[in-house]
């Protein structure tokens, strides 16, 4: 068995809440509260959940854009959790990020070619003509023309801008790409094109993806395994097919029920998720989903369920699984 490209163990990110003149600590936002997963070479892990569940904080913490409060991040077997900026530099090349909104993540004053070329120069991978040739090659890989290297971000369509973002992420030949809602801002027809591009690039380069989305239909298409997050924790984790066929956690079942289906009668027959995601400042005690769960029992309000394996490789955190 090959070593995972990334292993995340017990990752926590709490943000302090300070108030007053003396910036007194008055609380903590439990954005990520003990998340563990691994991703193999050439594998896509889909991370899903409603807005505010902590998915993007996982992405930024894994990328070491923000410091974790606790837990560990291992990249190709090396613990990079506490590495300094300098020591982190060679590992930065191995993991790159694609953001939701390419318009705000691309410098409007730089041409697309300069944006994609920049990481090559910064990391000393190539310069001059070699960097230009490599940039043109990457443009072609992502379905853009080398002639478009001189265009500015505003001269591209939304889908093309996301292709430029993907090209920038590919420039350093990374092993892992963390894609945070990469297609949410795009039209549905363009979403499919970008997803297919990511899948083609994965096959070609054996890339690993941490693919973050709130749209289960998108996650189902691209992922090999899926982790479902709720209020800073993973509540279900399984092979994609298994999760979509036999969801075990009531939250996953509710999310799946909300996915549009072609048969309107079928949709009405299924129970939709009600209420809002609780605040991560004061998560509900016990199971955080108990305020919305149709199967809530007295113990759910006091005892926090832990992830347990219902069938091989299929984990869920729910007291209903206790037998
Ligand atoms: Fe629902 Fe209880 Fe399971 Fe939480 S532990 S999902 S409240 S049944």
PDB file of C-alpha atoms and ligand atoms in Angstrom:
ATOM      1  CA  UNK A   1       0.000   0.000   0.000  1.00  0.00           C
ATOM      2  CA  UNK A   2       1.390   3.427  -0.943  1.00  0.00           C
ATOM      3  CA  UNK A   3       1.750   6.192   1.629  1.00  0.00           C
ATOM      4  CA  UNK A   4      -1.104   8.715   1.580  1.00  0.00           C
ATOM      5  CA  UNK A   5      -0.263  12.071  -0.002  1.00  0.00           C
ATOM      6  CA  UNK A   6      -1.795  13.776   3.022  1.00  0.00           C
ATOM      7  CA  UNK A   7      -2.815  12.550   6.489  1.00  0.00           C
ATOM      8  CA  UNK A   8      -4.710  14.856   8.810  1.00  0.00           C
ATOM      9  CA  UNK A   9      -5.186  13.747  12.411  1.00  0.00           C
ATOM     10  CA  UNK A  10      -7.356  15.405  15.059  1.00  0.00           C
ATOM     11  CA  UNK A  11      -7.169  18.826  13.374  1.00  0.00           C
ATOM     12  CA  UNK A  12      -8.618  21.694  15.415  1.00  0.00           C
ATOM     13  CA  UNK A  13      -8.909  25.380  14.662  1.00  0.00           C
ATOM     14  CA  UNK A  14     -10.446  27.609  17.300  1.00  0.00           C
ATOM     15  CA  UNK A  15     -10.619  31.380  16.802  1.00  0.00           C
ATOM     16  CA  UNK A  16     -10.520  33.486  19.970  1.00  0.00           C
ATOM     17  CA  UNK A  17     -13.288  36.052  20.496  1.00  0.00           C
ATOM     18  CA  UNK A  18     -11.965  39.173  22.223  1.00  0.00           C
ATOM     19  CA  UNK A  19     -13.879  42.170  23.508  1.00  0.00           C
ATOM     20  CA  UNK A  20     -13.340  45.526  25.143  1.00  0.00           C
ATOM     21  CA  UNK A  21     -10.410  47.867  25.415  1.00  0.00           C
ATOM     22  CA  UNK A  22      -8.178  45.190  26.923  1.00  0.00           C
ATOM     23  CA  UNK A  23      -9.191  42.671  24.231  1.00  0.00           C
ATOM     24  CA  UNK A  24     -10.290  40.267  26.934  1.00  0.00           C
ATOM     25  CA  UNK A  25     -10.886  36.683  25.758  1.00  0.00           C
ATOM     26  CA  UNK A  26     -14.617  36.041  26.025  1.00  0.00           C
ATOM     27  CA  UNK A  27     -15.040  32.880  23.972  1.00  0.00           C
ATOM     28  CA  UNK A  28     -13.864  30.670  21.120  1.00  0.00           C
ATOM     29  CA  UNK A  29     -15.249  29.885  17.692  1.00  0.00           C
ATOM     30  CA  UNK A  30     -14.872  26.121  17.314  1.00  0.00           C
ATOM     31  CA  UNK A  31     -14.520  26.285  13.524  1.00  0.00           C
ATOM     32  CA  UNK A  32     -12.803  22.889  13.204  1.00  0.00           C
ATOM     33  CA  UNK A  33     -13.004  20.495  16.112  1.00  0.00           C
ATOM     34  CA  UNK A  34     -11.042  17.291  15.627  1.00  0.00           C
ATOM     35  CA  UNK A  35     -11.071  16.407  11.941  1.00  0.00           C
ATOM     36  CA  UNK A  36      -9.130  13.400  10.601  1.00  0.00           C
ATOM     37  CA  UNK A  37      -8.771  12.086   7.044  1.00  0.00           C
ATOM     38  CA  UNK A  38      -6.217  10.909   4.520  1.00  0.00           C
ATOM     39  CA  UNK A  39      -5.999  11.152   0.740  1.00  0.00           C
ATOM     40  CA  UNK A  40      -4.100   8.681  -1.452  1.00  0.00           C
ATOM     41  CA  UNK A  41      -2.285   9.454  -4.686  1.00  0.00           C
ATOM     42  CA  UNK A  42      -4.746  10.016  -7.529  1.00  0.00           C
ATOM     43  CA  UNK A  43      -7.692  10.109  -5.108  1.00  0.00           C
ATOM     44  CA  UNK A  44     -10.365  12.767  -4.564  1.00  0.00           C
ATOM     45  CA  UNK A  45     -11.858  13.259  -1.130  1.00  0.00           C
ATOM     46  CA  UNK A  46     -15.051  15.310  -1.263  1.00  0.00           C
ATOM     47  CA  UNK A  47     -15.709  17.404   1.847  1.00  0.00           C
ATOM     48  CA  UNK A  48     -19.348  18.492   2.079  1.00  0.00           C
ATOM     49  CA  UNK A  49     -21.606  20.324   4.468  1.00  0.00           C
ATOM     50  CA  UNK A  50     -23.719  23.436   4.725  1.00  0.00           C
ATOM     51  CA  UNK A  51     -22.226  26.884   4.713  1.00  0.00           C
ATOM     52  CA  UNK A  52     -20.508  27.650   8.042  1.00  0.00           C
ATOM     53  CA  UNK A  53     -19.717  24.016   8.930  1.00  0.00           C
ATOM     54  CA  UNK A  54     -15.945  24.607   8.849  1.00  0.00           C
ATOM     55  CA  UNK A  55     -15.035  23.191   5.418  1.00  0.00           C
ATOM     56  CA  UNK A  56     -13.123  26.251   4.235  1.00  0.00           C
ATOM     57  CA  UNK A  57     -11.285  26.514   7.558  1.00  0.00           C
ATOM     58  CA  UNK A  58     -10.145  22.897   7.092  1.00  0.00           C
ATOM     59  CA  UNK A  59      -8.849  23.879   3.635  1.00  0.00           C
ATOM     60  CA  UNK A  60      -6.964  26.929   4.854  1.00  0.00           C
ATOM     61  CA  UNK A  61      -5.543  25.091   7.862  1.00  0.00           C
ATOM     62  CA  UNK A  62      -4.388  22.124   5.784  1.00  0.00           C
ATOM     63  CA  UNK A  63      -2.664  24.578   3.429  1.00  0.00           C
ATOM     64  CA  UNK A  64      -1.002  26.158   6.488  1.00  0.00           C
ATOM     65  CA  UNK A  65      -2.489  29.537   5.510  1.00  0.00           C
ATOM     66  CA  UNK A  66      -3.719  29.661   9.100  1.00  0.00           C
ATOM     67  CA  UNK A  67      -2.140  27.926  12.078  1.00  0.00           C
ATOM     68  CA  UNK A  68      -3.946  24.915  13.542  1.00  0.00           C
ATOM     69  CA  UNK A  69      -4.892  24.992  17.229  1.00  0.00           C
ATOM     70  CA  UNK A  70      -4.210  21.261  17.589  1.00  0.00           C
ATOM     71  CA  UNK A  71      -3.738  18.106  15.554  1.00  0.00           C
ATOM     72  CA  UNK A  72      -1.269  17.136  12.861  1.00  0.00           C
ATOM     73  CA  UNK A  73      -0.834  17.432   9.090  1.00  0.00           C
ATOM     74  CA  UNK A  74       1.528  14.999   7.374  1.00  0.00           C
ATOM     75  CA  UNK A  75       2.492  15.528   3.762  1.00  0.00           C
ATOM     76  CA  UNK A  76       4.000  12.469   2.084  1.00  0.00           C
ATOM     77  CA  UNK A  77       4.888  11.161   5.548  1.00  0.00           C
ATOM     78  CA  UNK A  78       6.503  14.395   6.841  1.00  0.00           C
ATOM     79  CA  UNK A  79       4.868  16.257   9.698  1.00  0.00           C
ATOM     80  CA  UNK A  80       4.435  19.825   8.422  1.00  0.00           C
ATOM     81  CA  UNK A  81       2.104  21.027  11.188  1.00  0.00           C
ATOM     82  CA  UNK A  82       4.561  23.343  12.930  1.00  0.00           C
ATOM     83  CA  UNK A  83       7.151  23.997  10.228  1.00  0.00           C
ATOM     84  CA  UNK A  84       8.343  27.594   9.909  1.00  0.00           C
ATOM     85  CA  UNK A  85       7.568  29.548   6.731  1.00  0.00           C
ATOM     86  CA  UNK A  86      11.075  28.856   5.439  1.00  0.00           C
ATOM     87  CA  UNK A  87      11.026  25.147   6.253  1.00  0.00           C
ATOM     88  CA  UNK A  88       7.552  24.932   4.721  1.00  0.00           C
ATOM     89  CA  UNK A  89       8.711  26.305   1.357  1.00  0.00           C
ATOM     90  CA  UNK A  90       9.586  22.998  -0.390  1.00  0.00           C
ATOM     91  CA  UNK A  91       6.293  21.520   0.827  1.00  0.00           C
ATOM     92  CA  UNK A  92       4.309  24.501  -0.502  1.00  0.00           C
ATOM     93  CA  UNK A  93       5.144  23.319  -4.015  1.00  0.00           C
ATOM     94  CA  UNK A  94       3.496  20.005  -3.300  1.00  0.00           C
ATOM     95  CA  UNK A  95       0.110  21.462  -2.381  1.00  0.00           C
ATOM     96  CA  UNK A  96      -1.736  24.191  -4.174  1.00  0.00           C
ATOM     97  CA  UNK A  97      -5.143  25.760  -3.787  1.00  0.00           C
ATOM     98  CA  UNK A  98      -7.961  26.715  -6.138  1.00  0.00           C
ATOM     99  CA  UNK A  99     -10.470  29.201  -4.697  1.00  0.00           C
ATOM    100  CA  UNK A 100     -14.178  29.673  -5.245  1.00  0.00           C
ATOM    101  CA  UNK A 101     -14.046  33.076  -6.857  1.00  0.00           C
ATOM    102  CA  UNK A 102     -11.346  33.285  -9.544  1.00  0.00           C
ATOM    103  CA  UNK A 103     -12.097  36.976 -10.037  1.00  0.00           C
ATOM    104  CA  UNK A 104     -10.899  37.933  -6.563  1.00  0.00           C
ATOM    105  CA  UNK A 105      -8.124  35.321  -6.385  1.00  0.00           C
ATOM    106  CA  UNK A 106      -6.418  36.502  -9.604  1.00  0.00           C
ATOM    107  CA  UNK A 107      -4.488  39.766  -9.607  1.00  0.00           C
ATOM    108  CA  UNK A 108      -6.416  42.047 -12.017  1.00  0.00           C
ATOM    109  CA  UNK A 109      -3.251  43.979 -12.884  1.00  0.00           C
ATOM    110  CA  UNK A 110      -1.324  40.926 -14.075  1.00  0.00           C
ATOM    111  CA  UNK A 111      -1.804  39.115 -17.378  1.00  0.00           C
ATOM    112  CA  UNK A 112      -2.940  35.495 -17.163  1.00  0.00           C
ATOM    113  CA  UNK A 113       0.474  34.407 -18.422  1.00  0.00           C
ATOM    114  CA  UNK A 114       2.256  36.368 -15.681  1.00  0.00           C
ATOM    115  CA  UNK A 115      -0.091  34.890 -13.050  1.00  0.00           C
ATOM    116  CA  UNK A 116       0.717  31.312 -14.101  1.00  0.00           C
ATOM    117  CA  UNK A 117       4.426  32.060 -14.586  1.00  0.00           C
ATOM    118  CA  UNK A 118       4.838  33.739 -11.178  1.00  0.00           C
ATOM    119  CA  UNK A 119       5.092  30.557  -9.041  1.00  0.00           C
ATOM    120  CA  UNK A 120       7.758  29.189 -11.411  1.00  0.00           C
ATOM    121  CA  UNK A 121       9.871  32.307 -10.833  1.00  0.00           C
ATOM    122  CA  UNK A 122       9.217  32.555  -7.075  1.00  0.00           C
ATOM    123  CA  UNK A 123      10.211  28.922  -6.488  1.00  0.00           C
ATOM    124  CA  UNK A 124      13.148  29.105  -8.907  1.00  0.00           C
ATOM    125  CA  UNK A 125      11.751  26.298 -11.054  1.00  0.00           C
ATOM    126  CA  UNK A 126      12.190  28.072 -14.389  1.00  0.00           C
ATOM    127  CA  UNK A 127      12.878  31.523 -15.747  1.00  0.00           C
ATOM    128  CA  UNK A 128      13.029  33.390 -19.065  1.00  0.00           C
ATOM    129  CA  UNK A 129      12.149  31.408 -22.154  1.00  0.00           C
ATOM    130  CA  UNK A 130      11.842  28.137 -20.270  1.00  0.00           C
ATOM    131  CA  UNK A 131       9.204  29.657 -17.964  1.00  0.00           C
ATOM    132  CA  UNK A 132       7.315  31.033 -20.981  1.00  0.00           C
ATOM    133  CA  UNK A 133       7.312  27.634 -22.670  1.00  0.00           C
ATOM    134  CA  UNK A 134       6.173  25.890 -19.511  1.00  0.00           C
ATOM    135  CA  UNK A 135       3.388  28.477 -19.075  1.00  0.00           C
ATOM    136  CA  UNK A 136       2.197  27.973 -22.660  1.00  0.00           C
ATOM    137  CA  UNK A 137       2.194  24.210 -22.101  1.00  0.00           C
ATOM    138  CA  UNK A 138       0.063  24.558 -18.950  1.00  0.00           C
ATOM    139  CA  UNK A 139      -2.351  26.864 -20.777  1.00  0.00           C
ATOM    140  CA  UNK A 140      -2.905  24.116 -23.318  1.00  0.00           C
ATOM    141  CA  UNK A 141      -3.354  21.489 -20.605  1.00  0.00           C
ATOM    142  CA  UNK A 142      -6.233  23.474 -19.077  1.00  0.00           C
ATOM    143  CA  UNK A 143      -7.926  24.135 -22.417  1.00  0.00           C
ATOM    144  CA  UNK A 144      -6.708  27.706 -22.981  1.00  0.00           C
ATOM    145  CA  UNK A 145      -4.710  28.986 -25.956  1.00  0.00           C
ATOM    146  CA  UNK A 146      -1.133  30.184 -25.553  1.00  0.00           C
ATOM    147  CA  UNK A 147      -2.281  33.344 -27.384  1.00  0.00           C
ATOM    148  CA  UNK A 148      -4.456  34.141 -24.344  1.00  0.00           C
ATOM    149  CA  UNK A 149      -1.410  34.483 -22.061  1.00  0.00           C
ATOM    150  CA  UNK A 150      -1.395  38.234 -22.683  1.00  0.00           C
ATOM    151  CA  UNK A 151      -5.029  38.713 -21.603  1.00  0.00           C
ATOM    152  CA  UNK A 152      -6.006  40.178 -18.225  1.00  0.00           C
ATOM    153  CA  UNK A 153      -8.426  38.309 -15.915  1.00  0.00           C
ATOM    154  CA  UNK A 154     -11.373  40.569 -16.827  1.00  0.00           C
ATOM    155  CA  UNK A 155     -10.990  39.585 -20.482  1.00  0.00           C
ATOM    156  CA  UNK A 156     -11.877  35.965 -19.705  1.00  0.00           C
ATOM    157  CA  UNK A 157     -15.272  34.382 -19.021  1.00  0.00           C
ATOM    158  CA  UNK A 158     -15.932  32.955 -15.506  1.00  0.00           C
ATOM    159  CA  UNK A 159     -15.097  29.406 -16.610  1.00  0.00           C
ATOM    160  CA  UNK A 160     -11.914  30.533 -18.355  1.00  0.00           C
ATOM    161  CA  UNK A 161     -10.825  32.476 -15.254  1.00  0.00           C
ATOM    162  CA  UNK A 162     -11.194  29.311 -13.202  1.00  0.00           C
ATOM    163  CA  UNK A 163      -9.055  27.543 -15.823  1.00  0.00           C
ATOM    164  CA  UNK A 164      -6.375  30.217 -15.254  1.00  0.00           C
ATOM    165  CA  UNK A 165      -6.584  29.518 -11.485  1.00  0.00           C
ATOM    166  CA  UNK A 166      -6.182  25.801 -12.135  1.00  0.00           C
ATOM    167  CA  UNK A 167      -3.235  26.531 -14.464  1.00  0.00           C
ATOM    168  CA  UNK A 168      -1.566  28.564 -11.694  1.00  0.00           C
ATOM    169  CA  UNK A 169      -2.126  25.691  -9.251  1.00  0.00           C
ATOM    170  CA  UNK A 170      -0.600  23.216 -11.738  1.00  0.00           C
ATOM    171  CA  UNK A 171       2.508  25.286 -12.498  1.00  0.00           C
ATOM    172  CA  UNK A 172       4.636  23.695  -9.767  1.00  0.00           C
ATOM    173  CA  UNK A 173       3.562  20.083 -10.451  1.00  0.00           C
ATOM    174  CA  UNK A 174       1.830  19.688  -7.082  1.00  0.00           C
ATOM    175  CA  UNK A 175       0.780  16.352  -5.615  1.00  0.00           C
ATOM    176  CA  UNK A 176      -2.292  17.741  -3.865  1.00  0.00           C
ATOM    177  CA  UNK A 177      -4.780  20.404  -4.929  1.00  0.00           C
ATOM    178  CA  UNK A 178      -7.165  21.788  -2.329  1.00  0.00           C
ATOM    179  CA  UNK A 179     -10.168  23.082  -4.267  1.00  0.00           C
ATOM    180  CA  UNK A 180     -12.496  25.198  -2.127  1.00  0.00           C
ATOM    181  CA  UNK A 181     -15.900  25.402  -3.833  1.00  0.00           C
ATOM    182  CA  UNK A 182     -14.145  25.730  -7.220  1.00  0.00           C
ATOM    183  CA  UNK A 183     -17.316  25.593  -9.321  1.00  0.00           C
ATOM    184  CA  UNK A 184     -19.922  27.202  -7.030  1.00  0.00           C
ATOM    185  CA  UNK A 185     -19.652  30.600  -8.709  1.00  0.00           C
ATOM    186  CA  UNK A 186     -20.018  29.162 -12.234  1.00  0.00           C
ATOM    187  CA  UNK A 187     -23.055  28.443 -14.439  1.00  0.00           C
ATOM    188  CA  UNK A 188     -24.169  24.813 -14.345  1.00  0.00           C
ATOM    189  CA  UNK A 189     -23.028  24.094 -17.930  1.00  0.00           C
ATOM    190  CA  UNK A 190     -19.583  25.554 -17.192  1.00  0.00           C
ATOM    191  CA  UNK A 191     -19.381  23.658 -13.873  1.00  0.00           C
ATOM    192  CA  UNK A 192     -19.421  20.353 -15.774  1.00  0.00           C
ATOM    193  CA  UNK A 193     -16.584  21.494 -18.042  1.00  0.00           C
ATOM    194  CA  UNK A 194     -14.377  22.540 -15.115  1.00  0.00           C
ATOM    195  CA  UNK A 195     -15.127  19.315 -13.205  1.00  0.00           C
ATOM    196  CA  UNK A 196     -14.280  17.239 -16.276  1.00  0.00           C
ATOM    197  CA  UNK A 197     -11.056  19.210 -16.698  1.00  0.00           C
ATOM    198  CA  UNK A 198     -10.081  18.496 -13.075  1.00  0.00           C
ATOM    199  CA  UNK A 199     -10.801  14.795 -13.598  1.00  0.00           C
ATOM    200  CA  UNK A 200      -8.751  14.679 -16.820  1.00  0.00           C
ATOM    201  CA  UNK A 201      -5.829  16.427 -15.086  1.00  0.00           C
ATOM    202  CA  UNK A 202      -6.063  13.962 -12.211  1.00  0.00           C
ATOM    203  CA  UNK A 203      -5.794  10.988 -14.563  1.00  0.00           C
ATOM    204  CA  UNK A 204      -2.889  12.573 -16.412  1.00  0.00           C
ATOM    205  CA  UNK A 205      -0.835  13.718 -13.397  1.00  0.00           C
ATOM    206  CA  UNK A 206      -1.990  11.315 -10.617  1.00  0.00           C
ATOM    207  CA  UNK A 207      -3.162  14.387  -8.691  1.00  0.00           C
ATOM    208  CA  UNK A 208      -4.888  14.125  -5.333  1.00  0.00           C
ATOM    209  CA  UNK A 209      -7.771  16.485  -4.571  1.00  0.00           C
ATOM    210  CA  UNK A 210      -9.419  17.713  -1.415  1.00  0.00           C
ATOM    211  CA  UNK A 211     -12.595  18.902  -3.100  1.00  0.00           C
ATOM    212  CA  UNK A 212     -14.791  21.126  -0.963  1.00  0.00           C
ATOM    213  CA  UNK A 213     -18.399  21.807  -1.930  1.00  0.00           C
ATOM    214  CA  UNK A 214     -21.878  22.225  -0.537  1.00  0.00           C
ATOM    215  CA  UNK A 215     -23.419  20.657  -3.651  1.00  0.00           C
ATOM    216  CA  UNK A 216     -23.672  16.896  -3.219  1.00  0.00           C
ATOM    217  CA  UNK A 217     -24.349  16.294  -6.922  1.00  0.00           C
ATOM    218  CA  UNK A 218     -20.973  17.859  -7.806  1.00  0.00           C
ATOM    219  CA  UNK A 219     -19.191  15.913  -5.067  1.00  0.00           C
ATOM    220  CA  UNK A 220     -20.755  12.651  -6.224  1.00  0.00           C
ATOM    221  CA  UNK A 221     -19.412  13.185  -9.725  1.00  0.00           C
ATOM    222  CA  UNK A 222     -15.784  13.883  -8.863  1.00  0.00           C
ATOM    223  CA  UNK A 223     -15.062  12.132  -5.530  1.00  0.00           C
ATOM    224  CA  UNK A 224     -13.794   8.659  -4.693  1.00  0.00           C
ATOM    225  CA  UNK A 225     -14.574   9.080  -0.993  1.00  0.00           C
ATOM    226  CA  UNK A 226     -16.735  11.632   0.795  1.00  0.00           C
ATOM    227  CA  UNK A 227     -16.558  13.200   4.275  1.00  0.00           C
ATOM    228  CA  UNK A 228     -19.635  15.020   5.586  1.00  0.00           C
ATOM    229  CA  UNK A 229     -18.997  17.883   8.029  1.00  0.00           C
ATOM    230  CA  UNK A 230     -21.298  19.406  10.615  1.00  0.00           C
ATOM    231  CA  UNK A 231     -20.337  22.156  13.081  1.00  0.00           C
ATOM    232  CA  UNK A 232     -16.603  21.575  12.804  1.00  0.00           C
ATOM    233  CA  UNK A 233     -16.639  17.771  12.832  1.00  0.00           C
ATOM    234  CA  UNK A 234     -16.811  14.941  10.334  1.00  0.00           C
ATOM    235  CA  UNK A 235     -20.042  13.048  10.997  1.00  0.00           C
ATOM    236  CA  UNK A 236     -19.815  10.528   8.154  1.00  0.00           C
ATOM    237  CA  UNK A 237     -16.944   9.266   6.019  1.00  0.00           C
ATOM    238  CA  UNK A 238     -17.232   6.602   3.331  1.00  0.00           C
ATOM    239  CA  UNK A 239     -16.588   5.471  -0.186  1.00  0.00           C
ATOM    240  CA  UNK A 240     -18.672   7.672  -2.531  1.00  0.00           C
ATOM    241  CA  UNK A 241     -20.950   4.910  -3.823  1.00  0.00           C
ATOM    242  CA  UNK A 242     -21.540   3.493  -0.331  1.00  0.00           C
ATOM    243  CA  UNK A 243     -22.342   6.923   1.129  1.00  0.00           C
ATOM    244  CA  UNK A 244     -24.825   7.817  -1.580  1.00  0.00           C
ATOM    245  CA  UNK A 245     -26.504   4.381  -1.548  1.00  0.00           C
ATOM    246  CA  UNK A 246     -26.530   3.782   2.218  1.00  0.00           C
ATOM    247  CA  UNK A 247     -26.132   7.057   4.150  1.00  0.00           C
ATOM    248  CA  UNK A 248     -26.031   6.247   7.871  1.00  0.00           C
ATOM    249  CA  UNK A 249     -26.039   9.632   9.573  1.00  0.00           C
ATOM    250  CA  UNK A 250     -29.385  11.491   9.704  1.00  0.00           C
ATOM    251  CA  UNK A 251     -27.600  14.677   8.585  1.00  0.00           C
ATOM    252  CA  UNK A 252     -26.242  12.999   5.439  1.00  0.00           C
ATOM    253  CA  UNK A 253     -29.689  11.526   4.791  1.00  0.00           C
ATOM    254  CA  UNK A 254     -31.199  15.012   5.066  1.00  0.00           C
ATOM    255  CA  UNK A 255     -28.580  16.527   2.750  1.00  0.00           C
ATOM    256  CA  UNK A 256     -29.250  13.814   0.187  1.00  0.00           C
ATOM    257  CA  UNK A 257     -32.987  14.398   0.476  1.00  0.00           C
ATOM    258  CA  UNK A 258     -32.387  18.021  -0.466  1.00  0.00           C
ATOM    259  CA  UNK A 259     -30.632  17.099  -3.739  1.00  0.00           C
ATOM    260  CA  UNK A 260     -33.046  17.798  -6.621  1.00  0.00           C
ATOM    261  CA  UNK A 261     -34.372  14.593  -8.226  1.00  0.00           C
ATOM    262  CA  UNK A 262     -36.091  14.342 -11.612  1.00  0.00           C
ATOM    263  CA  UNK A 263     -39.254  12.853 -10.056  1.00  0.00           C
ATOM    264  CA  UNK A 264     -41.057  15.643  -8.075  1.00  0.00           C
ATOM    265  CA  UNK A 265     -43.246  13.139  -6.157  1.00  0.00           C
ATOM    266  CA  UNK A 266     -40.160  11.359  -4.904  1.00  0.00           C
ATOM    267  CA  UNK A 267     -38.759  14.645  -3.616  1.00  0.00           C
ATOM    268  CA  UNK A 268     -41.944  15.509  -1.737  1.00  0.00           C
ATOM    269  CA  UNK A 269     -41.966  12.095  -0.101  1.00  0.00           C
ATOM    270  CA  UNK A 270     -38.574  12.730   1.518  1.00  0.00           C
ATOM    271  CA  UNK A 271     -38.061  14.819   4.599  1.00  0.00           C
ATOM    272  CA  UNK A 272     -36.095  18.020   4.036  1.00  0.00           C
ATOM    273  CA  UNK A 273     -33.657  19.556   6.483  1.00  0.00           C
ATOM    274  CA  UNK A 274     -35.179  22.248   8.702  1.00  0.00           C
ATOM    275  CA  UNK A 275     -33.600  24.949  10.855  1.00  0.00           C
ATOM    276  CA  UNK A 276     -30.139  26.476  10.707  1.00  0.00           C
ATOM    277  CA  UNK A 277     -26.635  25.219  11.440  1.00  0.00           C
ATOM    278  CA  UNK A 278     -25.922  26.004  15.142  1.00  0.00           C
ATOM    279  CA  UNK A 279     -23.297  28.625  15.926  1.00  0.00           C
ATOM    280  CA  UNK A 280     -19.758  27.219  16.303  1.00  0.00           C
ATOM    281  CA  UNK A 281     -19.278  29.723  19.158  1.00  0.00           C
ATOM    282  CA  UNK A 282     -21.526  27.658  21.392  1.00  0.00           C
ATOM    283  CA  UNK A 283     -22.090  24.293  19.690  1.00  0.00           C
ATOM    284  CA  UNK A 284     -25.008  22.324  21.185  1.00  0.00           C
ATOM    285  CA  UNK A 285     -23.885  19.791  23.834  1.00  0.00           C
ATOM    286  CA  UNK A 286     -23.898  16.090  22.965  1.00  0.00           C
ATOM    287  CA  UNK A 287     -24.571  15.527  19.281  1.00  0.00           C
ATOM    288  CA  UNK A 288     -24.453  18.948  17.574  1.00  0.00           C
ATOM    289  CA  UNK A 289     -27.160  17.782  15.163  1.00  0.00           C
ATOM    290  CA  UNK A 290     -29.673  17.063  17.952  1.00  0.00           C
ATOM    291  CA  UNK A 291     -31.439  20.433  17.468  1.00  0.00           C
ATOM    292  CA  UNK A 292     -32.480  19.375  13.948  1.00  0.00           C
ATOM    293  CA  UNK A 293     -32.486  15.587  14.047  1.00  0.00           C
ATOM    294  CA  UNK A 294     -35.834  13.790  13.536  1.00  0.00           C
ATOM    295  CA  UNK A 295     -34.533  10.789  15.541  1.00  0.00           C
ATOM    296  CA  UNK A 296     -33.207  12.690  18.571  1.00  0.00           C
ATOM    297  CA  UNK A 297     -33.124  10.697  21.850  1.00  0.00           C
ATOM    298  CA  UNK A 298     -32.451  11.983  25.406  1.00  0.00           C
ATOM    299  CA  UNK A 299     -28.817  10.787  25.367  1.00  0.00           C
ATOM    300  CA  UNK A 300     -28.150  12.729  22.126  1.00  0.00           C
ATOM    301  CA  UNK A 301     -28.394  15.962  24.155  1.00  0.00           C
ATOM    302  CA  UNK A 302     -25.590  15.031  26.547  1.00  0.00           C
ATOM    303  CA  UNK A 303     -23.361  12.369  24.959  1.00  0.00           C
ATOM    304  CA  UNK A 304     -21.221  13.243  21.933  1.00  0.00           C
ATOM    305  CA  UNK A 305     -21.269  10.331  19.464  1.00  0.00           C
ATOM    306  CA  UNK A 306     -17.900   9.233  18.094  1.00  0.00           C
ATOM    307  CA  UNK A 307     -17.170   8.044  14.563  1.00  0.00           C
ATOM    308  CA  UNK A 308     -17.619   4.283  14.417  1.00  0.00           C
ATOM    309  CA  UNK A 309     -17.329   1.809  11.575  1.00  0.00           C
ATOM    310  CA  UNK A 310     -20.761   0.445  10.587  1.00  0.00           C
ATOM    311  CA  UNK A 311     -19.374  -1.489   7.602  1.00  0.00           C
ATOM    312  CA  UNK A 312     -15.762  -1.703   6.348  1.00  0.00           C
ATOM    313  CA  UNK A 313     -14.495   1.805   5.570  1.00  0.00           C
ATOM    314  CA  UNK A 314     -17.877   3.415   6.324  1.00  0.00           C
ATOM    315  CA  UNK A 315     -17.803   5.557   9.496  1.00  0.00           C
ATOM    316  CA  UNK A 316     -20.583   7.596  11.053  1.00  0.00           C
ATOM    317  CA  UNK A 317     -21.019   9.413  14.382  1.00  0.00           C
ATOM    318  CA  UNK A 318     -24.549   8.696  15.589  1.00  0.00           C
ATOM    319  CA  UNK A 319     -25.990   6.933  18.657  1.00  0.00           C
ATOM    320  CA  UNK A 320     -28.433   5.087  16.398  1.00  0.00           C
ATOM    321  CA  UNK A 321     -25.484   2.938  15.308  1.00  0.00           C
ATOM    322  CA  UNK A 322     -24.810   1.729  18.859  1.00  0.00           C
ATOM    323  CA  UNK A 323     -27.178  -1.149  18.228  1.00  0.00           C
TER     324      UNK A 323
HETATM  325 FE1  LIG B   1     -29.682  12.275  15.667  1.00  0.00          FE
HETATM  326 FE2  LIG B   1     -28.914  11.422  18.053  1.00  0.00          FE
HETATM  327 FE3  LIG B   1     -27.800  10.434  15.864  1.00  0.00          FE
HETATM  328 FE4  LIG B   1     -27.296  12.924  16.618  1.00  0.00          FE
HETATM  329  S1  LIG B   1     -26.737  11.040  17.728  1.00  0.00           S
HETATM  330  S2  LIG B   1     -27.757  12.245  14.587  1.00  0.00           S
HETATM  331  S3  LIG B   1     -29.269  13.532  17.444  1.00  0.00           S
HETATM  332  S4  LIG B   1     -29.932  10.215  16.492  1.00  0.00           S
END
